[in-house]
Short mmCIF file of C-alpha atoms (C1' of nucleotides) in Angstrom, two decimals:
data_model
loop_
_atom_site.label_atom_id
_atom_site.label_comp_id
_atom_site.label_asym_id
_atom_site.label_seq_id
_atom_site.Cartn_x
_atom_site.Cartn_y
_atom_site.Cartn_z
CA UNK A 20 118.02 111.57 146.88
CA UNK A 21 120.91 112.08 144.57
CA UNK A 22 120.36 112.28 140.88
CA UNK A 23 122.90 109.65 140.10
CA UNK A 24 121.24 106.76 141.74
CA UNK A 25 123.20 104.02 140.13
CA UNK A 26 124.71 105.68 137.13
CA UNK A 27 128.35 104.92 136.55
CA UNK A 28 130.04 108.24 137.08
CA UNK A 29 132.67 108.03 134.44
CA UNK A 30 133.39 104.85 132.64
CA UNK A 31 136.87 103.72 131.87
CA UNK A 32 136.09 104.20 128.24
CA UNK A 33 135.90 101.81 125.33
CA UNK A 34 139.35 100.47 126.00
CA UNK A 35 138.76 99.71 129.61
CA UNK A 36 139.02 96.09 130.48
CA UNK A 37 136.86 95.98 133.54
CA UNK A 38 135.11 92.70 133.84
CA UNK A 39 133.48 93.21 137.15
CA UNK A 40 132.41 96.01 139.32
CA UNK A 41 129.22 97.02 137.61
CA UNK A 42 129.80 99.59 134.89
CA UNK A 43 129.48 96.90 132.28
CA UNK A 44 125.71 96.87 132.24
CA UNK A 45 124.31 100.09 130.90
CA UNK A 46 127.46 100.73 128.97
CA UNK A 47 127.24 97.44 127.17
CA UNK A 48 123.65 98.11 126.43
CA UNK A 49 124.47 101.49 124.98
CA UNK A 50 127.02 99.94 122.72
CA UNK A 51 124.62 97.25 121.63
CA UNK A 52 122.11 99.89 120.71
CA UNK A 53 124.68 101.91 118.83
CA UNK A 54 126.00 98.93 116.95
CA UNK A 55 122.56 97.80 115.91
CA UNK A 56 121.51 101.28 114.84
CA UNK A 57 124.69 101.86 112.89
CA UNK A 58 124.47 98.65 110.95
CA UNK A 59 120.76 98.97 110.41
CA UNK A 60 121.12 102.40 108.91
CA UNK A 61 123.97 101.42 106.66
CA UNK A 62 122.14 98.37 105.42
CA UNK A 63 118.90 100.23 104.96
CA UNK A 64 120.60 102.99 103.01
CA UNK A 65 122.40 100.57 100.72
CA UNK A 66 119.30 98.49 100.12
CA UNK A 67 117.17 101.55 99.50
CA UNK A 68 119.69 103.12 97.20
CA UNK A 69 120.40 100.04 95.17
CA UNK A 70 117.05 98.29 95.11
CA UNK A 71 114.36 100.56 96.51
CA UNK A 72 113.84 98.10 99.30
CA UNK A 73 113.56 98.88 102.98
CA UNK A 74 115.26 96.56 105.41
CA UNK A 75 111.95 95.42 106.85
CA UNK A 76 110.69 94.64 103.38
CA UNK A 77 113.81 92.68 102.63
CA UNK A 78 113.29 90.71 105.80
CA UNK A 79 109.73 89.85 104.86
CA UNK A 80 110.75 88.76 101.40
CA UNK A 81 113.55 86.64 102.83
CA UNK A 82 111.31 84.91 105.32
CA UNK A 83 108.80 84.16 102.65
CA UNK A 84 111.47 82.82 100.33
CA UNK A 85 112.78 80.56 103.08
CA UNK A 86 109.38 79.11 103.77
CA UNK A 87 107.79 76.14 102.08
CA UNK A 88 105.69 77.20 99.12
CA UNK A 89 107.02 80.70 99.64
CA UNK A 90 104.15 81.43 101.95
CA UNK A 91 103.59 82.18 105.59
CA UNK A 92 100.64 83.04 107.76
CA UNK A 93 100.55 86.70 108.67
CA UNK A 94 100.86 85.87 112.31
CA UNK A 95 103.94 83.72 111.91
CA UNK A 96 105.45 86.23 109.59
CA UNK A 97 104.92 88.97 112.13
CA UNK A 98 106.80 86.97 114.72
CA UNK A 99 109.73 86.36 112.43
CA UNK A 100 109.93 89.87 111.18
CA UNK A 101 109.88 91.44 114.58
CA UNK A 102 106.96 93.66 113.81
CA UNK A 103 103.60 94.11 115.44
CA UNK A 104 100.58 92.61 113.73
CA UNK A 105 99.37 95.94 112.52
CA UNK A 106 102.82 96.85 111.36
CA UNK A 107 103.01 93.73 109.29
CA UNK A 108 99.58 94.38 107.82
CA UNK A 109 100.72 97.76 106.55
CA UNK A 110 104.04 96.47 105.32
CA UNK A 111 102.43 93.64 103.40
CA UNK A 112 99.99 96.20 102.00
CA UNK A 113 102.90 98.13 100.57
CA UNK A 114 104.63 95.02 99.30
CA UNK A 115 101.41 93.94 97.68
CA UNK A 116 101.02 97.31 96.03
CA UNK A 117 104.48 96.85 94.59
CA UNK A 118 103.58 93.40 93.38
CA UNK A 119 106.21 91.68 95.47
CA UNK A 120 103.80 89.77 97.67
CA UNK A 121 100.27 88.48 97.41
CA UNK A 122 97.66 87.60 99.96
CA UNK A 123 96.00 84.25 99.72
CA UNK A 124 93.29 82.74 101.86
CA UNK A 125 94.06 79.40 103.34
CA UNK A 126 91.42 76.67 103.13
CA UNK A 127 92.12 75.31 106.59
CA UNK A 128 91.29 78.46 108.43
CA UNK A 129 89.00 81.03 106.92
CA UNK A 130 90.28 83.75 109.16
CA UNK A 131 93.88 83.09 108.25
CA UNK A 132 95.74 84.64 105.36
CA UNK A 133 98.92 83.65 103.64
CA UNK A 134 101.42 86.17 102.47
CA UNK A 135 102.89 84.68 99.34
CA UNK A 136 106.05 85.76 97.62
CA UNK A 137 105.35 86.53 93.99
CA UNK A 138 107.70 85.80 91.15
CA UNK A 139 108.47 89.47 90.94
CA UNK A 140 109.23 89.50 94.62
CA UNK A 141 111.58 86.58 94.28
CA UNK A 142 113.47 88.35 91.53
CA UNK A 143 113.70 91.52 93.55
CA UNK A 144 114.93 89.58 96.53
CA UNK A 145 117.54 87.78 94.46
CA UNK A 146 118.79 91.11 93.15
CA UNK A 147 119.00 92.65 96.57
CA UNK A 148 120.55 89.73 98.40
CA UNK A 149 124.12 90.29 97.24
CA UNK A 150 123.91 93.88 98.43
CA UNK A 151 122.53 92.74 101.74
CA UNK A 152 125.16 90.09 102.23
CA UNK A 153 127.91 92.46 101.21
CA UNK A 154 126.62 95.00 103.69
CA UNK A 155 126.48 92.51 106.53
CA UNK A 156 130.02 91.44 105.84
CA UNK A 157 131.27 94.98 105.54
CA UNK A 158 129.58 96.36 108.63
CA UNK A 159 129.38 93.38 110.93
CA UNK A 160 131.95 90.81 110.02
CA UNK A 161 134.52 93.31 108.89
CA UNK A 162 134.98 94.45 112.46
CA UNK A 163 134.97 90.99 113.97
CA UNK A 164 137.37 88.13 114.20
CA UNK A 165 136.36 84.57 113.59
CA UNK A 166 136.55 83.60 117.25
CA UNK A 167 134.64 86.66 118.35
CA UNK A 168 132.06 85.80 115.79
CA UNK A 169 131.25 82.40 117.19
CA UNK A 170 131.31 83.72 120.73
CA UNK A 171 128.89 86.47 119.88
CA UNK A 172 126.67 84.03 118.10
CA UNK A 173 126.32 81.98 121.26
CA UNK A 174 125.64 85.00 123.40
CA UNK A 175 123.24 86.62 121.02
CA UNK A 176 121.38 83.39 120.54
CA UNK A 177 120.54 83.50 124.20
CA UNK A 178 119.65 87.17 124.15
CA UNK A 179 117.53 86.83 121.06
CA UNK A 180 115.40 84.29 122.82
CA UNK A 181 113.26 81.87 120.85
CA UNK A 182 114.74 81.48 117.39
CA UNK A 183 111.43 81.84 115.59
CA UNK A 184 113.38 81.78 112.40
CA UNK A 185 113.31 78.07 111.99
CA UNK A 186 110.53 76.44 110.15
CA UNK B 7 130.86 105.07 101.21
CA UNK B 8 132.69 102.75 98.93
CA UNK B 9 131.40 99.29 99.11
CA UNK B 10 134.58 97.35 98.95
CA UNK B 11 134.65 94.75 96.30
CA UNK B 12 133.80 92.03 98.68
CA UNK B 13 132.96 88.53 97.79
CA UNK B 14 129.21 88.09 97.62
CA UNK B 15 129.87 84.59 98.80
CA UNK B 16 126.92 82.81 97.34
CA UNK B 17 124.08 84.84 96.10
CA UNK B 18 121.58 82.15 96.69
CA UNK B 19 118.66 82.46 94.45
CA UNK B 20 115.10 82.23 95.58
CA UNK B 21 114.38 79.04 97.35
CA UNK B 22 117.94 78.39 98.30
CA UNK B 23 119.09 78.30 101.84
CA UNK B 24 121.50 81.06 102.54
CA UNK B 25 123.09 79.47 105.53
CA UNK B 26 124.98 76.74 103.83
CA UNK B 27 128.68 77.08 104.33
CA UNK B 28 128.61 79.15 107.48
CA UNK B 29 125.87 80.31 109.80
CA UNK B 30 127.93 83.30 110.79
CA UNK B 31 126.94 86.24 108.66
CA UNK B 32 123.30 87.03 108.17
CA UNK B 33 122.29 84.77 110.98
CA UNK B 34 124.39 86.64 113.50
CA UNK B 35 122.97 89.86 112.23
CA UNK B 36 119.45 88.53 112.65
CA UNK B 37 120.17 87.60 116.21
CA UNK B 38 121.68 90.96 116.93
CA UNK B 39 118.56 92.62 115.63
CA UNK B 40 116.33 90.34 117.64
CA UNK B 41 118.27 90.83 120.82
CA UNK B 42 118.28 94.56 120.51
CA UNK B 43 114.59 94.72 119.68
CA UNK B 44 113.67 92.41 122.52
CA UNK B 45 115.56 94.34 125.13
CA UNK B 46 114.48 97.69 123.77
CA UNK B 47 110.83 96.74 123.95
CA UNK B 48 111.10 95.34 127.43
CA UNK B 49 112.93 98.39 128.69
CA UNK B 50 110.61 100.78 126.95
CA UNK B 51 107.55 99.06 128.32
CA UNK B 52 108.88 99.06 131.87
CA UNK B 53 109.97 102.67 131.71
CA UNK B 54 106.69 103.74 130.17
CA UNK B 55 104.62 101.80 132.62
CA UNK B 56 106.49 102.88 135.70
CA UNK B 57 107.49 106.42 134.85
CA UNK B 58 105.75 107.55 131.68
CA UNK B 59 109.12 107.86 130.06
CA UNK B 60 110.10 106.59 126.64
CA UNK B 61 113.50 105.03 126.25
CA UNK B 62 114.68 107.81 123.97
CA UNK B 63 113.56 110.36 126.54
CA UNK B 64 115.41 108.51 129.24
CA UNK B 65 118.52 108.55 127.11
CA UNK B 66 118.31 112.27 126.58
CA UNK B 67 117.82 112.91 130.26
CA UNK B 68 120.76 110.68 131.10
CA UNK B 69 123.09 112.36 128.66
CA UNK B 70 122.13 115.73 130.00
CA UNK B 71 122.64 114.60 133.57
CA UNK B 72 126.08 113.28 132.73
CA UNK B 73 127.15 116.52 131.13
CA UNK B 74 128.72 119.48 132.89
CA UNK B 75 126.11 121.97 134.00
CA UNK B 76 123.48 119.46 132.94
CA UNK B 77 123.48 120.98 129.50
CA UNK B 78 124.40 120.00 125.97
CA UNK B 79 124.18 121.60 122.59
CA UNK B 80 121.40 120.14 120.51
CA UNK B 81 123.85 118.93 117.94
CA UNK B 82 126.04 117.07 120.40
CA UNK B 83 123.00 115.66 122.08
CA UNK B 84 121.68 114.36 118.79
CA UNK B 85 124.92 112.48 118.19
CA UNK B 86 124.86 110.89 121.59
CA UNK B 87 121.23 109.96 121.49
CA UNK B 88 121.40 108.28 118.12
CA UNK B 89 118.67 110.41 116.67
CA UNK B 90 118.50 112.64 113.67
CA UNK B 91 118.57 116.39 114.21
CA UNK B 92 114.91 116.75 113.51
CA UNK B 93 114.12 113.82 115.70
CA UNK B 94 115.93 115.41 118.58
CA UNK B 95 114.16 118.71 118.01
CA UNK B 96 110.80 117.01 118.39
CA UNK B 97 111.86 114.94 121.34
CA UNK B 98 113.20 117.94 123.20
CA UNK B 99 109.96 119.72 122.34
CA UNK B 100 108.05 117.01 124.13
CA UNK B 101 110.45 116.94 127.02
CA UNK B 102 110.15 120.69 127.32
CA UNK B 103 106.39 120.47 127.27
CA UNK B 104 106.65 118.06 130.16
CA UNK B 105 108.96 120.42 131.99
CA UNK B 106 111.82 117.95 132.07
CA UNK B 107 114.15 119.95 129.87
CA UNK B 108 114.62 123.58 128.98
CA UNK B 109 116.13 125.32 126.03
CA UNK B 110 118.70 127.99 126.70
CA UNK B 111 120.54 130.15 124.27
CA UNK B 112 124.30 130.12 124.57
CA UNK B 113 126.14 133.42 124.51
CA UNK B 114 129.01 132.12 122.44
CA UNK B 115 126.92 131.21 119.47
CA UNK B 116 123.59 132.85 118.87
CA UNK B 117 122.43 130.06 116.63
CA UNK B 118 123.25 127.42 119.16
CA UNK B 119 120.90 126.17 121.82
CA UNK B 120 121.49 124.29 124.98
CA UNK B 121 119.16 121.61 126.14
CA UNK B 122 119.23 121.88 129.90
CA UNK B 123 117.98 119.31 132.35
CA UNK B 124 115.52 120.90 134.73
CA UNK B 125 115.20 120.04 138.37
CA UNK B 126 112.02 118.24 137.57
CA UNK B 127 113.79 116.30 134.88
CA UNK B 128 116.54 115.31 137.27
CA UNK B 129 114.00 114.00 139.71
CA UNK B 130 112.20 112.07 137.05
CA UNK B 131 115.46 110.61 135.83
CA UNK B 132 116.45 109.62 139.34
CA UNK B 133 113.13 107.88 139.79
CA UNK B 134 113.40 106.03 136.52
CA UNK B 135 117.03 105.01 136.77
CA UNK B 136 116.54 102.07 139.12
CA UNK B 137 113.91 100.69 136.79
CA UNK B 138 116.21 101.14 133.85
CA UNK B 139 119.15 99.52 135.57
CA UNK B 140 117.01 96.69 136.80
CA UNK B 141 115.76 96.14 133.29
CA UNK B 142 119.21 96.10 131.80
CA UNK B 143 120.36 93.58 134.34
CA UNK B 144 117.30 91.43 133.89
CA UNK B 145 117.26 91.38 130.13
CA UNK B 146 120.89 91.75 129.22
CA UNK B 147 123.09 90.65 132.06
CA UNK B 148 120.77 87.95 133.23
CA UNK B 149 121.50 85.95 130.13
CA UNK B 150 125.20 86.60 130.14
CA UNK B 151 128.17 85.42 132.10
CA UNK B 152 130.82 87.76 133.39
CA UNK B 153 133.40 86.66 130.87
CA UNK B 154 130.98 86.88 128.00
CA UNK B 155 130.13 90.32 129.17
CA UNK B 156 133.62 91.70 128.85
CA UNK B 157 134.14 89.94 125.55
CA UNK B 158 130.98 91.42 124.15
CA UNK B 159 131.96 94.81 125.39
CA UNK B 160 135.16 94.68 123.37
CA UNK B 161 133.39 93.51 120.26
CA UNK B 162 130.52 95.90 120.53
CA UNK B 163 132.85 98.79 121.16
CA UNK B 164 134.29 98.18 117.75
CA UNK B 165 130.91 97.73 116.12
CA UNK B 166 129.50 100.80 117.78
CA UNK B 167 132.20 102.87 116.18
CA UNK B 168 133.17 106.24 117.60
CA UNK B 169 132.15 106.36 121.24
CA UNK B 170 130.55 109.78 120.84
CA UNK B 171 129.70 109.57 124.46
CA UNK B 172 132.96 111.08 125.46
CA UNK B 173 133.73 114.74 125.11
"C1'" DC C 13 130.13 147.57 104.18
"C1'" DC C 14 128.26 143.59 101.22
"C1'" DT C 15 128.14 138.90 99.38
"C1'" DA C 16 129.05 133.78 99.43
"C1'" DT C 17 129.52 129.63 101.83
"C1'" DG C 18 128.91 126.77 105.94
"C1'" DT C 19 126.71 125.58 110.37
"C1'" DA C 20 122.81 125.14 114.13
"C1'" DG C 21 118.13 124.24 114.64
"C1'" DA C 22 113.39 124.22 113.34
"C1'" DT C 23 109.55 122.99 110.17
"C1'" DG C 24 106.49 120.64 106.18
"C1'" DC C 25 105.54 116.56 104.55
"C1'" DA C 26 105.41 111.73 103.96
"C1'" DT C 27 106.07 107.51 106.03
"C1'" DG C 28 106.26 103.94 109.52
"C1'" DT C 29 104.86 102.17 114.04
"C1'" DG C 30 102.08 100.52 117.93
"C1'" DC C 31 97.90 100.37 120.87
"C1'" DA C 32 93.17 99.78 121.23
"C1'" DA C 33 89.03 98.61 119.10
"C1'" DC C 34 86.57 96.11 115.53
"C1'" DG C 35 84.65 92.35 112.48
"C1'" DT C 36 85.14 87.69 111.36
"C1'" DT C 37 85.82 82.93 112.26
"C1'" DC C 38 87.09 78.98 115.13
"C1'" DT C 39 86.37 76.26 119.44
"C1'" DA C 40 84.22 74.93 123.75
"C1'" DA C 41 80.18 74.55 126.74
"C1'" DG C 42 75.26 74.14 127.51
"C1'" DC D 6 71.38 75.21 117.89
"C1'" DT D 7 72.83 78.90 120.86
"C1'" DT D 8 76.05 81.33 123.46
"C1'" DA D 9 80.65 82.64 125.36
"C1'" DG D 10 85.34 83.10 124.68
"C1'" DA D 11 89.58 83.05 122.06
"C1'" DA D 12 92.40 83.75 117.83
"C1'" DC D 13 93.48 86.04 113.10
"C1'" DG D 14 93.87 89.95 110.71
"C1'" DT D 15 92.50 94.84 109.68
"C1'" DT D 16 91.55 99.64 110.72
"C1'" DG D 17 91.29 104.38 113.42
"C1'" DC D 18 94.04 107.11 115.74
"C1'" DA D 19 97.95 109.30 117.69
"C1'" DC D 20 102.62 109.58 117.77
"C1'" DA D 21 107.54 109.25 116.41
"C1'" DT D 22 110.92 109.44 112.80
"C1'" DG D 23 113.61 111.01 108.80
"C1'" DC D 24 114.48 113.67 104.52
"C1'" DA D 25 114.40 117.84 102.26
"C1'" DT D 26 113.86 122.46 103.00
"C1'" DC D 27 113.95 126.84 105.43
"C1'" DT D 28 115.51 130.67 108.56
"C1'" DA D 29 118.98 132.73 111.36
"C1'" DC D 30 123.62 133.26 112.49
"C1'" DA D 31 128.75 132.76 111.64
"C1'" DT D 32 132.85 133.08 109.01
"C1'" DA D 33 135.72 134.13 104.85
"C1'" DG D 34 136.66 137.08 100.97
"C1'" DG D 35 135.95 141.28 98.13
#
DNA sequence: CCTATGTAGATGCATGTGCAACGTTCTAAG
DNA sequence: CTTAGAACGTTGCACATGCATCTACATAGG
């Protein structure tokens, strides 16, 4: 058995315009990973530097702000934020320590908890949002054309699966 | 890095919907994150389940296998693998514990180390590669058309920045 | 030779993450 | 009412990650 079972020996490189033949798969995936990591790090650094806010925290705050009554069940929040349940528990712990979020029991279901955006959290989010938006434009949109943008949106929508961002 | 004086568009305050005017920016970024996370988790789970190999480990093994003499300086490897220096140190530690990789001093530079793919590591990589490829096809290519694929490749190549996979 | 600056990796520490297990509460079945 | 099973959220544990720091080596300048 050879080591290179299905590995593309040597790709044509980033400029190669091969649309079929196979090497597109893993290579595309690598690039997707790289792109995501690059943008994530840039955004995280800018947010952290300017507002002491991690990207995940910003996401939580945003989701909460988007939701009616600024509140969301932990479970739903976890889905939107792309974190495990335990991960969200810890993150909300931290946010609560910082006074950006509160936990509130919901009367309907005694085992359910709401994460509620506090006033302080809303302010912090409002302060950080311009930085976030600026970062997204600089790192994502800056490298894209308008047509590519819409195309990617369609493709990514399929890859991202269930939206889970709509309420 | 200088944050160019971009136009913050609309810094929607708390409660406002950020998407008004164009769903392109943050929404696209959200989808990119979701897509990457989704595929990463699926791949990681499959690789872990079938071969006791984390995705990062698989990446390291692959990079090593692609390189001449199956070896790479730690620094170069860290760039390719999208990990910090310390992160790579720990990962190679684990890989070395498992006998998949070895460290070798290089004669040119006494402070430099090569990470070398062992025979065992090559076997393990060969075993895992079909799973990996299958996963990429299932989760990435399965949702894409051929034309979308090449388009995305071009876009992502730009977003991913320097290839850093080429010598 | 000796010192100063830069580079390659490794390590201490703090943090973040997920899995598995747990307690609690809701729902269904008897 | 009692019991079984499922769902919500939290916690114990191990692990992975990054930043700042540290050691060892390399290179430039005296």
